[in-house]
Amino acid sequence: MEKIVILTGAGISAESGLGTFRDAGGIWAQHAVEDVATPEGFTRDPHLVHRFYNARREKAAGVAPNSAHLALARLEHEYSGEVVIVTQNVDALHEGAGSTHIIHMHGALAGALCAACGHRWPAPLKMDTNDPCPACSVPATRPDVVWFGETPYEMEAIWAHLEEADLFAAIGTSGNVYPAAAFAQHAGRAGAHTVELNLEPSTNVRDFAELHHGPAGTIVPLWVDELLRH
Ligand code: BV8
């Protein structure tokens, strides 16, 4: 296999201590998604949204990559072909593990964005609506994450990676959120071998030719060992 494209979701960061979205007690269980992860929710109550992301930024700053993140970094550095990670996650655990070819399709907690002028800068640990934009001074700062109803980042590049992939794997994602949930079908139709690595069968499990179910911290290193043996 020459090119490997890997989609990751909240499940890969679960064993690092970051909550997933849909598991019982997950992030969305504590907040209605339309209140904290939509542009309308931000317009309605920007302070609530900043508090939600400040809490996640704080939590994410205190956790470490787990053996699944480390295995993917090893794969990138030791595999003879190209390895691309497309992550739905907004944490920086893939970077922390040493991966370098990463696309944050839903943005990142580490990023701040000015809703007025589009300026981007590294997010401080705590953000608030009244923070003036460093470029235009308008107090219209927001986390640089992609909310529901907004267009994910780098979609052109992602579709191209999927069409060139020999192997497509989805790790730790429930397959509920689009367009990420359509990636396995897209890659499979373009000829990629498709693998699901997840704690339990995902909603789009039928899109995958090969299944590995169990905790990512256990099954991903085994899967990478297998890939590197060939
Ligand atoms: C868009 C960033 C147009 C912010 C996020 C009706 C039908 C179909 C689609 C839609 C519809 N109505 C609206 C839509 C579109 C909508 C959508 O899909 N809604 C869903 C709810 C139906 N999508 C959008 O709005 C997207 N934009 O469509 O624009 C467009 C389309 C194409 C091209 C151009 C433009 C934007 C969506 C992005 C929203 N932002 N996050 C933030 O993080 O706060 S979404 C957020 O939730 C994540 O980023 C992620 O994408 C999603 C969570 O999903 P997962 O990562 O899968 O996490 P989840 O908890 O669900 O699952 C965890 C899995 O891990 C589970 O399966 C669990 O079993 C497993 N697991 C747990 N522990 C472990 C484990 N696995 C292994 N090991 C473990 N230890």
Short mmCIF file of N, CA, C and O and ligand atoms in Angstrom, two decimals, residues 8-12 14-15 19-23 27-28 36-37 52-53 56 88-90 106-107 109 145-152 155 159 171-180 197-202 214-217 219, ligand 1:
data_model
loop_
_atom_site.label_atom_id
_atom_site.label_comp_id
_atom_site.label_asym_id
_atom_site.label_seq_id
_atom_site.Cartn_x
_atom_site.Cartn_y
_atom_site.Cartn_z
N THR A 8 -9.61 10.49 12.02
CA THR A 8 -9.76 10.20 13.45
C THR A 8 -10.90 11.04 14.03
O THR A 8 -11.20 12.13 13.56
N GLY A 9 -11.51 10.49 15.10
CA GLY A 9 -12.59 11.18 15.81
C GLY A 9 -12.31 11.13 17.30
O GLY A 9 -11.26 10.66 17.75
N ALA A 10 -13.29 11.60 18.05
CA ALA A 10 -13.12 11.78 19.50
C ALA A 10 -12.68 10.51 20.22
O ALA A 10 -12.01 10.54 21.25
N GLY A 11 -13.03 9.35 19.66
CA GLY A 11 -12.70 8.07 20.32
C GLY A 11 -11.22 7.82 20.46
O GLY A 11 -10.77 7.15 21.39
N ILE A 12 -10.38 8.41 19.56
CA ILE A 12 -8.94 8.17 19.66
C ILE A 12 -8.35 8.93 20.85
O ILE A 12 -7.30 8.56 21.38
N ALA A 14 -10.14 9.45 23.67
CA ALA A 14 -10.88 9.06 24.90
C ALA A 14 -9.93 8.54 25.98
O ALA A 14 -10.00 8.96 27.14
N GLU A 15 -8.99 7.69 25.62
CA GLU A 15 -8.10 7.10 26.63
C GLU A 15 -7.06 8.10 27.13
O GLU A 15 -6.33 7.83 28.07
N GLY A 19 -13.30 13.84 26.73
CA GLY A 19 -14.62 13.26 26.51
C GLY A 19 -14.93 13.10 25.04
O GLY A 19 -14.44 13.87 24.21
N THR A 20 -15.75 12.11 24.71
CA THR A 20 -16.23 12.02 23.33
C THR A 20 -17.52 12.85 23.27
O THR A 20 -17.89 13.50 24.25
N PHE A 21 -18.19 12.81 22.16
CA PHE A 21 -19.38 13.65 22.01
C PHE A 21 -20.66 12.90 22.31
O PHE A 21 -21.58 13.42 22.92
N ARG A 22 -20.67 11.63 21.86
CA ARG A 22 -21.97 10.93 21.92
C ARG A 22 -22.02 9.81 22.94
O ARG A 22 -23.06 9.28 23.17
N ASP A 23 -20.86 9.45 23.51
CA ASP A 23 -20.94 8.40 24.53
C ASP A 23 -21.69 8.96 25.73
O ASP A 23 -21.70 10.16 25.95
N ILE A 27 -19.54 15.07 25.78
CA ILE A 27 -19.56 16.55 25.80
C ILE A 27 -20.95 17.09 25.49
O ILE A 27 -21.48 17.96 26.17
N TRP A 28 -21.58 16.50 24.44
CA TRP A 28 -22.87 17.08 24.04
C TRP A 28 -23.93 16.80 25.11
O TRP A 28 -24.94 17.50 25.16
N VAL A 36 -23.87 25.48 21.80
CA VAL A 36 -22.42 25.71 21.93
C VAL A 36 -21.61 25.38 20.68
O VAL A 36 -20.43 25.72 20.62
N ALA A 37 -22.21 24.75 19.66
CA ALA A 37 -21.41 24.40 18.47
C ALA A 37 -22.14 24.77 17.18
O ALA A 37 -22.11 24.05 16.19
N PHE A 52 -17.54 27.28 27.24
CA PHE A 52 -17.52 25.86 26.82
C PHE A 52 -16.16 25.51 26.22
O PHE A 52 -15.51 24.53 26.56
N TYR A 53 -15.66 26.42 25.34
CA TYR A 53 -14.37 26.13 24.68
C TYR A 53 -13.18 26.41 25.60
O TYR A 53 -12.16 25.71 25.55
N ARG A 56 -12.76 23.29 27.52
CA ARG A 56 -12.16 22.19 26.73
C ARG A 56 -10.70 22.48 26.45
O ARG A 56 -9.86 21.57 26.42
N GLN A 88 -11.11 15.01 12.93
CA GLN A 88 -12.29 15.79 13.30
C GLN A 88 -12.06 16.44 14.65
O GLN A 88 -12.85 17.28 15.09
N ASN A 89 -10.99 16.02 15.32
CA ASN A 89 -10.73 16.48 16.69
C ASN A 89 -10.11 17.86 16.69
O ASN A 89 -9.36 18.23 15.78
N VAL A 90 -10.40 18.62 17.72
CA VAL A 90 -9.86 19.97 17.84
C VAL A 90 -8.72 20.01 18.87
O VAL A 90 -8.13 21.06 19.09
N HIS A 106 -12.09 20.23 11.29
CA HIS A 106 -13.05 20.98 12.12
C HIS A 106 -12.36 22.04 12.96
O HIS A 106 -12.92 22.50 13.96
N GLY A 107 -11.16 22.45 12.53
CA GLY A 107 -10.47 23.50 13.26
C GLY A 107 -9.75 22.96 14.48
O GLY A 107 -9.58 21.75 14.63
N LEU A 109 -8.73 23.87 18.90
CA LEU A 109 -8.84 24.68 20.13
C LEU A 109 -7.68 25.66 20.21
O LEU A 109 -7.80 26.73 20.80
N VAL A 145 -12.89 26.99 15.34
CA VAL A 145 -13.41 25.63 15.12
C VAL A 145 -14.58 25.71 14.15
O VAL A 145 -15.18 26.77 13.99
N VAL A 146 -14.88 24.59 13.50
CA VAL A 146 -15.97 24.55 12.50
C VAL A 146 -17.23 24.09 13.22
O VAL A 146 -17.28 22.97 13.72
N TRP A 147 -18.25 24.93 13.27
CA TRP A 147 -19.51 24.58 13.95
C TRP A 147 -20.47 23.92 12.97
O TRP A 147 -20.25 23.93 11.75
N PHE A 148 -21.54 23.35 13.49
CA PHE A 148 -22.54 22.74 12.61
C PHE A 148 -23.14 23.81 11.71
O PHE A 148 -23.43 24.92 12.15
N GLY A 149 -23.23 23.47 10.43
CA GLY A 149 -23.73 24.44 9.46
C GLY A 149 -22.60 25.20 8.80
O GLY A 149 -22.81 25.89 7.80
N GLU A 150 -21.37 25.09 9.33
CA GLU A 150 -20.22 25.76 8.70
C GLU A 150 -19.45 24.76 7.85
O GLU A 150 -19.53 23.55 8.06
N THR A 151 -18.71 25.26 6.89
CA THR A 151 -17.99 24.39 5.96
C THR A 151 -16.67 23.92 6.55
O THR A 151 -15.86 24.75 6.98
N PRO A 152 -16.44 22.62 6.62
CA PRO A 152 -15.16 22.13 7.16
C PRO A 152 -13.99 22.64 6.32
O PRO A 152 -14.14 22.98 5.16
N MET A 155 -11.54 20.96 2.39
CA MET A 155 -12.30 19.88 1.80
C MET A 155 -11.76 19.46 0.43
O MET A 155 -11.73 18.27 0.11
N TRP A 159 -10.83 15.59 -0.30
CA TRP A 159 -11.41 14.71 -1.34
C TRP A 159 -10.30 14.14 -2.23
O TRP A 159 -10.30 12.97 -2.57
N ILE A 171 -10.74 5.92 12.65
CA ILE A 171 -10.41 5.50 14.02
C ILE A 171 -11.18 6.37 15.03
O ILE A 171 -11.07 7.59 15.01
N GLY A 172 -11.99 5.74 15.89
CA GLY A 172 -12.63 6.46 17.00
C GLY A 172 -13.67 7.45 16.57
O GLY A 172 -13.77 8.53 17.16
N THR A 173 -14.44 7.12 15.53
CA THR A 173 -15.49 8.05 15.12
C THR A 173 -16.80 7.29 14.92
O THR A 173 -16.82 6.18 14.40
N SER A 174 -17.91 7.91 15.35
CA SER A 174 -19.20 7.21 15.35
C SER A 174 -19.87 7.26 13.98
O SER A 174 -20.90 6.65 13.77
N GLY A 175 -19.30 8.05 13.05
CA GLY A 175 -19.87 8.10 11.70
C GLY A 175 -21.22 8.79 11.66
O GLY A 175 -22.08 8.46 10.84
N ASN A 176 -21.42 9.76 12.53
CA ASN A 176 -22.69 10.51 12.56
C ASN A 176 -22.61 11.87 11.89
O ASN A 176 -23.62 12.44 11.53
N VAL A 177 -21.41 12.44 11.81
CA VAL A 177 -21.28 13.81 11.34
C VAL A 177 -20.73 13.84 9.91
O VAL A 177 -19.72 13.20 9.62
N TYR A 178 -21.43 14.58 9.07
CA TYR A 178 -21.02 14.74 7.67
C TYR A 178 -20.26 16.05 7.50
O TYR A 178 -20.44 16.97 8.30
N PRO A 179 -19.42 16.16 6.49
CA PRO A 179 -19.11 15.17 5.45
C PRO A 179 -18.13 14.07 5.86
O PRO A 179 -17.94 13.13 5.11
N ALA A 180 -17.55 14.11 7.06
CA ALA A 180 -16.56 13.08 7.46
C ALA A 180 -17.14 11.67 7.36
O ALA A 180 -16.45 10.73 6.96
N LEU A 197 -11.54 1.12 12.82
CA LEU A 197 -10.99 0.76 14.14
C LEU A 197 -11.74 1.59 15.16
O LEU A 197 -11.58 2.82 15.22
N ASN A 198 -12.62 0.96 15.94
CA ASN A 198 -13.50 1.70 16.83
C ASN A 198 -13.90 0.81 18.01
O ASN A 198 -13.85 -0.42 17.91
N LEU A 199 -14.34 1.47 19.11
CA LEU A 199 -14.70 0.65 20.28
C LEU A 199 -15.84 -0.30 19.95
O LEU A 199 -15.89 -1.44 20.41
N GLU A 200 -16.77 0.21 19.11
CA GLU A 200 -17.92 -0.63 18.72
C GLU A 200 -18.29 -0.28 17.28
O GLU A 200 -17.80 0.73 16.75
N PRO A 201 -19.09 -1.08 16.61
CA PRO A 201 -19.45 -0.77 15.22
C PRO A 201 -20.04 0.64 15.12
O PRO A 201 -20.88 1.02 15.92
N SER A 202 -19.57 1.40 14.14
CA SER A 202 -20.06 2.78 13.97
C SER A 202 -21.35 2.76 13.15
O SER A 202 -21.77 1.72 12.63
N GLY A 214 -12.50 -2.45 19.54
CA GLY A 214 -11.81 -2.48 20.83
C GLY A 214 -11.27 -1.08 21.11
O GLY A 214 -11.44 -0.16 20.31
N PRO A 215 -10.64 -0.89 22.27
CA PRO A 215 -10.10 0.43 22.60
C PRO A 215 -8.94 0.79 21.68
O PRO A 215 -8.06 -0.05 21.42
N ALA A 216 -8.95 2.02 21.17
CA ALA A 216 -7.92 2.46 20.22
C ALA A 216 -6.51 2.25 20.77
O ALA A 216 -5.60 1.85 20.04
N GLY A 217 -6.34 2.49 22.07
CA GLY A 217 -5.02 2.36 22.69
C GLY A 217 -4.46 0.95 22.55
O GLY A 217 -3.25 0.75 22.57
N ILE A 219 -5.95 -1.54 19.98
CA ILE A 219 -6.03 -2.09 18.61
C ILE A 219 -5.23 -1.28 17.59
O ILE A 219 -4.79 -1.83 16.57
C1 BV8 B 1 -21.35 20.87 6.69
C2 BV8 B 1 -15.89 20.96 16.02
C3 BV8 B 1 -21.72 21.69 4.47
C4 BV8 B 1 -16.34 21.78 17.16
C5 BV8 B 1 -17.70 19.56 15.17
C6 BV8 B 1 -28.87 15.85 8.13
C7 BV8 B 1 -28.29 14.76 7.51
C8 BV8 B 1 -26.94 14.74 7.19
C9 BV8 B 1 -26.12 15.85 7.49
C10 BV8 B 1 -26.69 16.93 8.12
C11 BV8 B 1 -28.04 16.94 8.44
N1 BV8 B 1 -28.30 18.11 9.04
C12 BV8 B 1 -27.15 18.84 9.11
C13 BV8 B 1 -26.18 18.13 8.53
C14 BV8 B 1 -24.76 18.55 8.37
C15 BV8 B 1 -24.05 18.44 9.70
C16 BV8 B 1 -24.19 17.05 10.28
O1 BV8 B 1 -23.56 16.12 9.82
N2 BV8 B 1 -25.04 16.94 11.30
C17 BV8 B 1 -25.22 15.63 11.92
C18 BV8 B 1 -25.41 15.82 13.43
C19 BV8 B 1 -26.44 14.95 11.27
N3 BV8 B 1 -22.65 18.69 9.42
C20 BV8 B 1 -22.20 19.95 9.39
O2 BV8 B 1 -22.86 20.93 9.66
C21 BV8 B 1 -20.77 20.12 8.92
N4 BV8 B 1 -20.74 21.09 7.86
O3 BV8 B 1 -22.02 19.88 6.46
O4 BV8 B 1 -21.16 21.91 5.78
C22 BV8 B 1 -20.65 21.10 3.63
C23 BV8 B 1 -20.64 19.71 3.39
C24 BV8 B 1 -19.65 19.17 2.58
C25 BV8 B 1 -18.65 20.00 2.04
C26 BV8 B 1 -18.69 21.37 2.31
C27 BV8 B 1 -19.68 21.92 3.10
C28 BV8 B 1 -19.87 20.62 10.01
C29 BV8 B 1 -19.80 19.60 11.11
C30 BV8 B 1 -18.68 19.99 12.08
C31 BV8 B 1 -19.26 20.29 13.44
N5 BV8 B 1 -18.15 20.48 14.39
N6 BV8 B 1 -16.64 19.72 15.98
C32 BV8 B 1 -16.10 21.08 18.45
O5 BV8 B 1 -15.37 20.07 18.50
O6 BV8 B 1 -16.65 21.59 19.43
S1 BV8 B 1 -18.46 18.06 15.16
C33 BV8 B 1 -17.84 17.13 16.42
O7 BV8 B 1 -18.72 16.07 16.58
C34 BV8 B 1 -16.52 16.50 16.07
O8 BV8 B 1 -15.67 17.32 15.35
C35 BV8 B 1 -16.92 15.28 15.32
O9 BV8 B 1 -17.03 15.51 13.96
C36 BV8 B 1 -18.27 15.03 15.90
C37 BV8 B 1 -18.10 13.95 16.92
O10 BV8 B 1 -18.01 12.85 16.18
P1 BV8 B 1 -16.96 11.76 16.63
O11 BV8 B 1 -15.60 12.34 16.57
O12 BV8 B 1 -17.30 10.58 15.82
O13 BV8 B 1 -17.26 11.54 18.17
P2 BV8 B 1 -18.47 10.67 18.76
O14 BV8 B 1 -18.54 10.94 20.22
O15 BV8 B 1 -19.68 10.88 17.92
O16 BV8 B 1 -17.98 9.17 18.53
C38 BV8 B 1 -16.87 8.69 19.25
C39 BV8 B 1 -16.67 7.27 18.77
O17 BV8 B 1 -15.50 6.76 19.42
C40 BV8 B 1 -17.82 6.35 19.17
O18 BV8 B 1 -18.17 5.54 18.06
C41 BV8 B 1 -17.25 5.50 20.30
O19 BV8 B 1 -17.75 4.18 20.25
C42 BV8 B 1 -15.79 5.50 19.98
N7 BV8 B 1 -14.92 5.36 21.14
C43 BV8 B 1 -15.13 5.79 22.41
N8 BV8 B 1 -14.06 5.44 23.18
C44 BV8 B 1 -13.17 4.81 22.37
C45 BV8 B 1 -13.72 4.75 21.07
N9 BV8 B 1 -13.08 4.17 20.04
C46 BV8 B 1 -11.87 3.64 20.30
N10 BV8 B 1 -11.28 3.65 21.52
C47 BV8 B 1 -11.91 4.22 22.57
N11 BV8 B 1 -11.31 4.21 23.77
#
